[in-house]
Amino acid sequence: MRRLIFLGAPGAGKGTQAKLLSEEMKLAHISTGEMLRSAVSEGSELGKKVGAIMESGQLVPDELIVELIAERIKQPDCENGYILDGFPRTVPQAEALGAMLGSVKPTVILFEVTMDDVEARLANRRSQEDRADDSDDVQRERLRVYQEQTAPLISYYDEQNMLTRVSGAGSIDEVFQKLLQALA
Ligand code: AMP
């Protein structure tokens, strides 16, 4: 059973690659961002709590996300393994996941991209999708939040020898081939 964590800046290609790999390897694709956006559009209790936070580019509270993931990875579609896309995003989230998994060590894939790439991709996404959290200012805030709260996970996992680096430069297919090689 494969348990993968996809890590990388907003716009690094995590979501696109997670979708492709989940189909290729028959893994559940767990995107916390997608789960939260569904909660917001359904108007659920969770959605009401997180809507404004997401629109501002901030992270939603760790407890909420950890609870969401704890329930999600118990679902039957995760039996063959799963890809966590967008979780963990803080060191406390990573610690909570570690506690959930016990001695099982997931593989952490870091998609490495330059800031120029990130900006070009985000501009492209802005022109193609209608995401309330993708305005210019909010994107900048999300990048800042990434640097401050999520980037520390790179050394957190590197120190535990759990990190595999994949270059996120190039076309979707080029990156996918590199990802498959890294996992082979
Ligand atoms: P994403 O689609 O992964 O970029 O997530 C969109 C938004 O959902 C983020 O900007 C956060 O507000 C929220 N979010 C998604 N995943 C997490 C997480 N693991 N921890 C906290 N907030 C999250």
Coordinates of N, CA and C and ligand atoms in Angstrom, one line a residue:
M1 N 0.8 -1.2 0.0 CA 0.0 0.0 0.0 C 0.9 1.2 0.0
R2 N 0.6 2.1 -1.0 CA 1.4 3.3 -1.1 C 0.8 4.5 -0.4
R3 N 1.5 5.2 0.4 CA 1.0 6.4 1.0 C 2.0 7.5 0.6
L4 N 1.5 8.4 -0.2 CA 2.3 9.5 -0.7 C 1.8 10.8 -0.2
I5 N 2.8 11.7 0.0 CA 2.5 13.1 0.4 C 3.1 13.9 -0.7
F6 N 2.3 14.8 -1.3 CA 2.8 15.7 -2.3 C 3.0 17.1 -1.7
L7 N 4.3 17.6 -1.8 CA 4.6 18.8 -1.2 C 5.2 19.7 -2.3
G8 N 4.9 21.0 -2.1 CA 5.4 22.0 -3.1 C 4.6 23.3 -3.0
A9 N 5.2 24.3 -3.6 CA 4.6 25.6 -3.5 C 3.3 25.6 -4.3
P10 N 2.4 26.6 -4.0 CA 1.2 26.7 -4.9 C 1.7 26.9 -6.3
G11 N 1.0 26.2 -7.2 CA 1.4 26.3 -8.6 C 2.6 25.3 -9.0
A12 N 3.1 24.5 -8.1 CA 4.2 23.6 -8.4 C 3.7 22.4 -9.2
G13 N 2.4 22.2 -9.3 CA 1.9 21.1 -10.1 C 1.4 19.9 -9.3
K14 N 1.3 20.0 -8.0 CA 0.9 18.9 -7.1 C -0.4 18.3 -7.5
G15 N -1.4 19.2 -7.7 CA -2.8 18.7 -8.0 C -2.9 18.0 -9.3
T16 N -2.2 18.5 -10.3 CA -2.2 17.9 -11.7 C -1.6 16.6 -11.6
Q17 N -0.4 16.5 -11.0 CA 0.4 15.3 -10.9 C -0.4 14.2 -10.1
A18 N -1.0 14.7 -9.0 CA -1.7 13.8 -8.1 C -2.9 13.1 -8.9
K19 N -3.5 13.9 -9.7 CA -4.6 13.4 -10.5 C -4.1 12.3 -11.4
L20 N -3.1 12.6 -12.2 CA -2.5 11.6 -13.1 C -2.0 10.3 -12.4
L21 N -1.3 10.5 -11.3 CA -0.7 9.4 -10.6 C -1.8 8.5 -10.0
S22 N -2.9 9.2 -9.5 CA -3.9 8.4 -8.8 C -4.6 7.5 -9.8
E23 N -4.7 8.0 -11.0 CA -5.3 7.1 -12.1 C -4.4 6.0 -12.5
E24 N -3.1 6.3 -12.6 CA -2.1 5.3 -13.1 C -1.9 4.2 -12.0
M25 N -1.9 4.6 -10.8 CA -1.6 3.6 -9.7 C -2.8 3.2 -8.9
K26 N -4.0 3.7 -9.3 CA -5.2 3.3 -8.6 C -5.1 3.7 -7.1
L27 N -4.7 4.9 -6.9 CA -4.6 5.4 -5.5 C -5.7 6.5 -5.3
A28 N -6.2 6.6 -4.1 CA -7.2 7.7 -3.8 C -6.4 9.0 -3.9
H29 N -7.0 10.0 -4.5 CA -6.5 11.3 -4.5 C -7.2 12.2 -3.5
I30 N -6.4 12.5 -2.5 CA -7.1 13.3 -1.4 C -6.5 14.7 -1.4
S31 N -7.4 15.6 -1.9 CA -7.0 17.1 -1.9 C -7.8 17.8 -0.8
T32 N -7.1 18.3 0.2 CA -7.8 19.0 1.3 C -8.4 20.2 0.7
G33 N -7.7 20.9 -0.2 CA -8.3 22.1 -0.8 C -9.7 21.8 -1.5
E34 N -9.7 20.7 -2.3 CA -11.0 20.3 -2.9 C -12.0 20.0 -1.9
M35 N -11.6 19.2 -0.9 CA -12.6 18.9 0.2 C -13.2 20.1 0.8
L36 N -12.3 21.1 1.1 CA -12.8 22.3 1.8 C -13.7 23.1 0.8
R37 N -13.3 23.2 -0.5 CA -14.1 23.9 -1.4 C -15.5 23.3 -1.5
S38 N -15.6 22.0 -1.5 CA -16.9 21.3 -1.6 C -17.7 21.6 -0.3
A39 N -17.0 21.6 0.8 CA -17.7 22.0 2.1 C -18.3 23.4 2.0
V40 N -17.5 24.3 1.4 CA -18.0 25.7 1.3 C -19.2 25.7 0.4
S41 N -19.1 25.0 -0.8 CA -20.2 25.2 -1.7 C -21.5 24.4 -1.2
E42 N -21.3 23.4 -0.4 CA -22.5 22.7 0.2 C -23.1 23.5 1.3
G43 N -22.3 24.5 1.9 CA -22.8 25.3 3.0 C -22.8 24.4 4.3
S44 N -22.0 23.4 4.4 CA -22.0 22.6 5.6 C -21.4 23.4 6.8
E45 N -21.5 22.8 8.0 CA -20.9 23.5 9.2 C -19.4 23.8 9.0
L46 N -18.7 22.8 8.5 CA -17.3 23.0 8.2 C -17.1 24.1 7.2
G47 N -17.9 24.1 6.1 CA -17.8 25.1 5.1 C -18.0 26.5 5.7
K48 N -18.9 26.6 6.6 CA -19.2 28.0 7.2 C -18.0 28.4 8.0
K49 N -17.3 27.5 8.6 CA -16.1 27.9 9.4 C -14.9 28.3 8.6
V50 N -14.8 27.7 7.4 CA -13.5 27.9 6.7 C -13.6 28.8 5.5
G51 N -14.8 29.2 5.0 CA -14.9 30.0 3.8 C -14.1 31.2 3.8
A52 N -14.3 32.0 4.8 CA -13.6 33.4 4.9 C -12.1 33.2 5.0
I53 N -11.7 32.2 5.7 CA -10.2 31.9 5.9 C -9.6 31.6 4.6
M54 N -10.3 30.7 3.8 CA -9.7 30.3 2.5 C -9.6 31.5 1.6
E55 N -10.7 32.3 1.6 CA -10.7 33.5 0.7 C -9.6 34.4 1.0
S56 N -9.1 34.4 2.2 CA -8.0 35.4 2.6 C -6.6 34.8 2.3
G57 N -6.6 33.5 1.9 CA -5.2 32.9 1.6 C -4.6 32.3 2.8
Q58 N -5.2 32.4 4.0 CA -4.7 31.8 5.2 C -4.9 30.3 5.2
L59 N -4.3 29.6 6.2 CA -4.6 28.2 6.4 C -5.7 28.1 7.4
V60 N -6.5 27.1 7.2 CA -7.6 26.8 8.2 C -6.9 26.1 9.4
P61 N -7.6 26.1 10.6 CA -7.0 25.6 11.8 C -6.6 24.1 11.6
D62 N -5.4 23.8 12.2 CA -4.9 22.4 12.1 C -5.9 21.4 12.6
E63 N -6.6 21.7 13.7 CA -7.5 20.6 14.3 C -8.5 20.2 13.2
L64 N -9.1 21.2 12.5 CA -10.1 20.9 11.6 C -9.6 20.0 10.4
I65 N -8.4 20.4 9.9 CA -7.9 19.6 8.8 C -7.5 18.2 9.3
V66 N -6.9 18.1 10.4 CA -6.4 16.8 10.9 C -7.6 15.9 11.1
E67 N -8.7 16.4 11.6 CA -9.9 15.6 11.8 C -10.5 15.1 10.4
L68 N -10.5 16.0 9.5 CA -10.9 15.7 8.1 C -10.1 14.6 7.5
I69 N -8.8 14.7 7.7 CA -7.9 13.7 7.1 C -8.0 12.3 7.8
A70 N -8.2 12.4 9.1 CA -8.3 11.2 9.9 C -9.5 10.3 9.5
E71 N -10.6 11.0 9.2 CA -11.8 10.3 8.7 C -11.6 9.8 7.3
R72 N -11.0 10.7 6.5 CA -10.9 10.4 5.0 C -10.0 9.2 4.7
I73 N -8.9 9.0 5.4 CA -8.0 7.9 5.1 C -8.5 6.6 5.6
K74 N -9.6 6.6 6.4 CA -10.2 5.3 6.8 C -11.2 4.8 5.7
Q75 N -11.5 5.6 4.7 CA -12.5 5.2 3.7 C -12.0 4.1 2.9
P76 N -13.0 3.2 2.4 CA -12.6 2.0 1.6 C -11.7 2.3 0.4
D77 N -11.9 3.5 -0.2 CA -11.1 3.7 -1.5 C -9.7 4.0 -1.2
C78 N -9.3 4.1 0.1 CA -7.9 4.3 0.5 C -7.1 3.0 0.7
E79 N -7.9 1.8 0.6 CA -7.2 0.6 0.9 C -6.0 0.2 0.1
N80 N -6.0 0.7 -1.2 CA -4.8 0.4 -2.0 C -3.8 1.5 -1.9
G81 N -4.1 2.5 -1.1 CA -3.1 3.6 -0.9 C -3.7 4.9 -1.3
Y82 N -3.0 6.0 -1.0 CA -3.5 7.3 -1.3 C -2.4 8.3 -1.5
I83 N -2.8 9.4 -2.1 CA -1.9 10.6 -2.3 C -2.5 11.7 -1.5
L84 N -1.8 12.3 -0.6 CA -2.2 13.5 0.1 C -1.7 14.7 -0.7
D85 N -2.6 15.5 -1.2 CA -2.3 16.6 -2.0 C -2.8 17.9 -1.3
G86 N -1.8 18.6 -0.7 CA -2.2 19.8 0.1 C -2.2 19.5 1.6
F87 N -1.8 18.4 2.1 CA -1.8 18.0 3.5 C -0.6 17.1 3.7
P88 N 0.2 17.3 4.7 CA 0.2 18.4 5.7 C 0.8 19.7 5.2
R89 N 0.4 20.8 5.8 CA 0.8 22.1 5.4 C 1.5 22.8 6.5
T90 N 1.6 22.2 7.7 CA 2.2 22.8 8.9 C 2.9 21.7 9.6
V91 N 3.9 22.0 10.4 CA 4.6 21.0 11.2 C 3.6 20.3 12.2
P92 N 2.8 21.0 12.9 CA 1.8 20.3 13.7 C 0.9 19.3 12.9
Q93 N 0.5 19.7 11.7 CA -0.2 18.7 10.9 C 0.6 17.5 10.6
A94 N 1.9 17.7 10.3 CA 2.8 16.6 9.9 C 2.9 15.7 11.2
E95 N 3.0 16.3 12.3 CA 3.2 15.5 13.6 C 1.9 14.7 13.8
A96 N 0.8 15.3 13.6 CA -0.5 14.6 13.8 C -0.6 13.4 12.8
L97 N -0.2 13.6 11.6 CA -0.2 12.5 10.6 C 0.7 11.4 11.0
G98 N 1.9 11.8 11.5 CA 2.9 10.8 12.0 C 2.3 10.0 13.1
A99 N 1.5 10.6 14.0 CA 0.9 9.9 15.1 C -0.2 8.9 14.6
M100 N -0.9 9.4 13.5 CA -2.0 8.5 13.0 C -1.4 7.3 12.3
L101 N -0.2 7.5 11.6 CA 0.3 6.4 10.9 C 1.3 5.5 11.7
G102 N 1.7 5.9 12.8 CA 2.6 5.1 13.7 C 3.9 4.8 13.0
S103 N 4.2 3.5 12.9 CA 5.5 3.1 12.3 C 5.5 3.1 10.8
V104 N 4.4 3.3 10.1 CA 4.3 3.4 8.7 C 4.9 4.7 8.2
K105 N 5.8 4.7 7.3 CA 6.4 6.0 6.8 C 5.9 6.3 5.4
P106 N 5.2 7.3 5.2 CA 4.8 7.7 3.8 C 6.0 8.2 3.0
T107 N 5.9 8.2 1.7 CA 6.9 8.8 0.9 C 6.5 10.2 0.6
V108 N 7.4 11.2 0.8 CA 7.1 12.6 0.6 C 7.7 13.0 -0.7
I109 N 6.9 13.4 -1.7 CA 7.5 13.9 -3.0 C 7.5 15.5 -2.9
L110 N 8.6 16.0 -3.1 CA 8.7 17.5 -3.1 C 8.8 17.9 -4.6
F111 N 7.9 18.7 -5.1 CA 8.0 19.2 -6.5 C 8.7 20.5 -6.4
E112 N 9.9 20.5 -7.0 CA 10.8 21.7 -6.9 C 10.6 22.6 -8.1
V113 N 10.2 23.8 -7.9 CA 10.0 24.8 -9.0 C 10.7 26.1 -8.6
T114 N 11.0 26.9 -9.6 CA 11.5 28.3 -9.3 C 10.4 29.2 -9.0
M115 N 10.6 30.3 -8.4 CA 9.6 31.3 -8.1 C 9.0 31.8 -9.5
D116 N 9.9 31.9 -10.5 CA 9.4 32.4 -11.8 C 8.4 31.4 -12.4
D117 N 8.7 30.1 -12.3 CA 7.7 29.1 -12.7 C 6.4 29.2 -12.0
V118 N 6.5 29.4 -10.7 CA 5.3 29.5 -9.8 C 4.4 30.6 -10.3
E119 N 5.1 31.8 -10.5 CA 4.3 33.0 -10.8 C 3.7 32.8 -12.2
A120 N 4.4 32.2 -13.2 CA 3.8 32.0 -14.5 C 2.6 31.1 -14.4
R121 N 2.8 30.0 -13.6 CA 1.7 29.0 -13.6 C 0.4 29.6 -12.8
L122 N 0.7 30.4 -11.8 CA -0.4 30.9 -11.1 C -1.2 32.0 -11.9
A123 N -0.4 32.7 -12.7 CA -1.1 33.7 -13.6 C -2.0 32.9 -14.6
N124 N -1.4 31.8 -15.1 CA -2.2 31.0 -16.1 C -3.4 30.4 -15.4
R125 N -3.3 29.9 -14.2 CA -4.4 29.4 -13.5 C -5.5 30.4 -13.3
R126 N -5.1 31.6 -13.0 CA -6.0 32.7 -12.7 C -6.8 33.0 -13.9
S127 N -6.2 32.9 -15.1 CA -6.9 33.2 -16.3 C -7.9 32.0 -16.7
Q128 N -7.6 30.8 -16.2 CA -8.4 29.7 -16.6 C -9.5 29.2 -15.6
E129 N -9.3 29.5 -14.4 CA -10.2 29.0 -13.4 C -10.9 30.2 -12.7
D130 N -12.0 29.9 -12.1 CA -12.7 31.0 -11.4 C -12.7 30.6 -9.9
R131 N -11.5 30.8 -9.3 CA -11.3 30.4 -7.9 C -11.2 31.7 -7.1
A132 N -12.2 31.8 -6.1 CA -12.2 33.0 -5.3 C -10.9 33.2 -4.6
D133 N -10.1 32.1 -4.3 CA -8.8 32.3 -3.6 C -7.7 32.5 -4.5
D134 N -8.0 32.8 -5.8 CA -6.9 33.0 -6.7 C -6.7 34.4 -7.3
S135 N -7.2 35.4 -6.6 CA -6.9 36.7 -7.0 C -5.4 37.0 -6.8
D136 N -5.0 38.1 -7.4 CA -3.5 38.4 -7.3 C -3.0 38.5 -5.8
D137 N -3.7 39.3 -5.0 CA -3.3 39.5 -3.7 C -3.4 38.3 -2.8
V138 N -4.4 37.5 -3.1 CA -4.6 36.3 -2.3 C -3.5 35.3 -2.7
Q139 N -3.2 35.2 -4.0 CA -2.1 34.3 -4.4 C -0.8 34.7 -3.7
R140 N -0.5 36.0 -3.6 CA 0.7 36.4 -3.0 C 0.7 36.0 -1.5
E141 N -0.4 36.2 -0.9 CA -0.6 35.8 0.5 C -0.4 34.3 0.7
R142 N -0.9 33.5 -0.2 CA -0.8 32.0 -0.1 C 0.7 31.6 -0.3
L143 N 1.4 32.4 -1.2 CA 2.9 32.1 -1.3 C 3.6 32.4 0.0
R144 N 3.3 33.5 0.6 CA 3.9 33.9 1.8 C 3.6 32.9 2.9
V145 N 2.4 32.5 3.0 CA 2.0 31.5 4.0 C 2.7 30.2 3.7
Y146 N 2.9 29.8 2.5 CA 3.6 28.6 2.1 C 5.1 28.7 2.6
Q147 N 5.7 29.8 2.3 CA 7.1 30.0 2.8 C 7.2 29.9 4.3
E148 N 6.3 30.5 4.9 CA 6.4 30.7 6.4 C 6.0 29.4 7.1
Q149 N 4.9 28.7 6.7 CA 4.4 27.6 7.4 C 4.6 26.2 6.8
T150 N 4.6 26.2 5.5 CA 4.7 24.9 4.8 C 6.1 24.5 4.5
A151 N 6.9 25.5 4.0 CA 8.3 25.2 3.6 C 9.1 24.5 4.7
P152 N 8.9 24.8 6.0 CA 9.6 24.1 7.0 C 9.5 22.6 7.0
L153 N 8.4 22.1 6.3 CA 8.2 20.6 6.2 C 9.3 20.0 5.4
I154 N 9.9 20.8 4.5 CA 11.0 20.2 3.6 C 12.1 19.6 4.5
S155 N 12.6 20.5 5.4 CA 13.7 19.9 6.3 C 13.1 18.9 7.3
Y156 N 11.9 19.2 7.7 CA 11.3 18.2 8.7 C 11.3 16.8 8.1
Y157 N 10.9 16.6 6.8 CA 10.9 15.3 6.3 C 12.3 14.9 5.8
D158 N 13.1 15.8 5.3 CA 14.4 15.5 4.9 C 15.2 14.9 6.0
E159 N 15.1 15.5 7.2 CA 15.9 15.0 8.3 C 15.5 13.6 8.7
Q160 N 14.2 13.2 8.3 CA 13.8 11.8 8.6 C 14.0 10.9 7.4
N161 N 14.7 11.4 6.4 CA 15.0 10.6 5.2 C 13.8 10.1 4.5
M162 N 12.7 11.0 4.5 CA 11.5 10.6 3.9 C 11.2 11.3 2.6
L163 N 12.2 12.2 2.2 CA 11.9 13.2 1.1 C 12.5 12.7 -0.2
T164 N 11.7 12.7 -1.2 CA 12.2 12.5 -2.6 C 11.9 13.8 -3.4
R165 N 12.9 14.3 -4.1 CA 12.8 15.5 -4.8 C 12.5 15.2 -6.3
V166 N 11.5 15.9 -6.8 CA 11.2 15.7 -8.3 C 11.2 17.1 -8.8
S167 N 11.9 17.3 -10.0 CA 11.9 18.7 -10.6 C 10.5 18.9 -11.2
G168 N 9.9 20.0 -10.8 CA 8.6 20.4 -11.3 C 8.7 21.2 -12.6
A169 N 9.9 21.3 -13.2 CA 10.0 22.1 -14.4 C 9.7 21.3 -15.6
G170 N 9.2 21.9 -16.6 CA 8.9 21.2 -17.9 C 7.4 21.0 -18.0
S171 N 7.0 20.2 -19.0 CA 5.6 20.0 -19.3 C 5.0 19.0 -18.3
I172 N 3.6 19.0 -18.3 CA 2.9 18.1 -17.4 C 3.4 16.6 -17.6
D173 N 3.6 16.2 -18.9 CA 4.0 14.9 -19.1 C 5.5 14.6 -18.7
E174 N 6.3 15.6 -18.9 CA 7.7 15.5 -18.5 C 7.8 15.3 -17.0
V175 N 7.1 16.1 -16.3 CA 7.1 16.0 -14.8 C 6.6 14.6 -14.4
F176 N 5.5 14.2 -15.1 CA 4.9 12.9 -14.7 C 5.9 11.8 -14.9
Q177 N 6.7 11.8 -16.0 CA 7.7 10.8 -16.3 C 8.7 10.8 -15.2
K178 N 9.1 12.0 -14.8 CA 10.1 12.1 -13.7 C 9.6 11.5 -12.4
L179 N 8.3 11.8 -12.2 CA 7.6 11.3 -10.9 C 7.6 9.8 -10.9
L180 N 7.2 9.2 -12.1 CA 7.2 7.7 -12.2 C 8.6 7.1 -11.9
Q181 N 9.6 7.7 -12.5 CA 11.0 7.3 -12.3 C 11.3 7.3 -10.8
A182 N 11.0 8.4 -10.2 CA 11.3 8.6 -8.8 C 10.7 7.5 -7.9
L183 N 9.5 7.1 -8.3 CA 8.7 6.1 -7.5 C 9.1 4.7 -7.8
A184 N 9.8 4.5 -8.9 CA 10.1 3.1 -9.4 C 11.0 2.3 -8.5
Ligands
AMP1 P1 -5.3 24.2 -2.1 O1 -6.4 23.9 -3.1 O2 -4.6 23.0 -1.7 O3 -4.4 25.3 -2.6 O4 -6.1 24.8 -0.8 C1 -6.9 25.9 -0.9 C2 -7.1 26.5 0.5 O5 -7.6 25.6 1.4 C3 -5.8 26.9 1.2 O6 -5.3 28.2 0.8 C4 -6.2 26.9 2.7 O7 -6.9 28.0 3.1 C5 -7.1 25.7 2.7 N1 -6.3 24.4 3.0 C6 -6.1 23.4 2.1 N2 -5.4 22.4 2.7 C7 -5.1 22.9 3.9 C8 -4.3 22.4 5.0 N3 -3.7 21.2 4.9 N4 -4.2 23.1 6.1 C9 -4.8 24.3 6.2 N5 -5.5 24.9 5.3 C10 -5.6 24.2 4.1

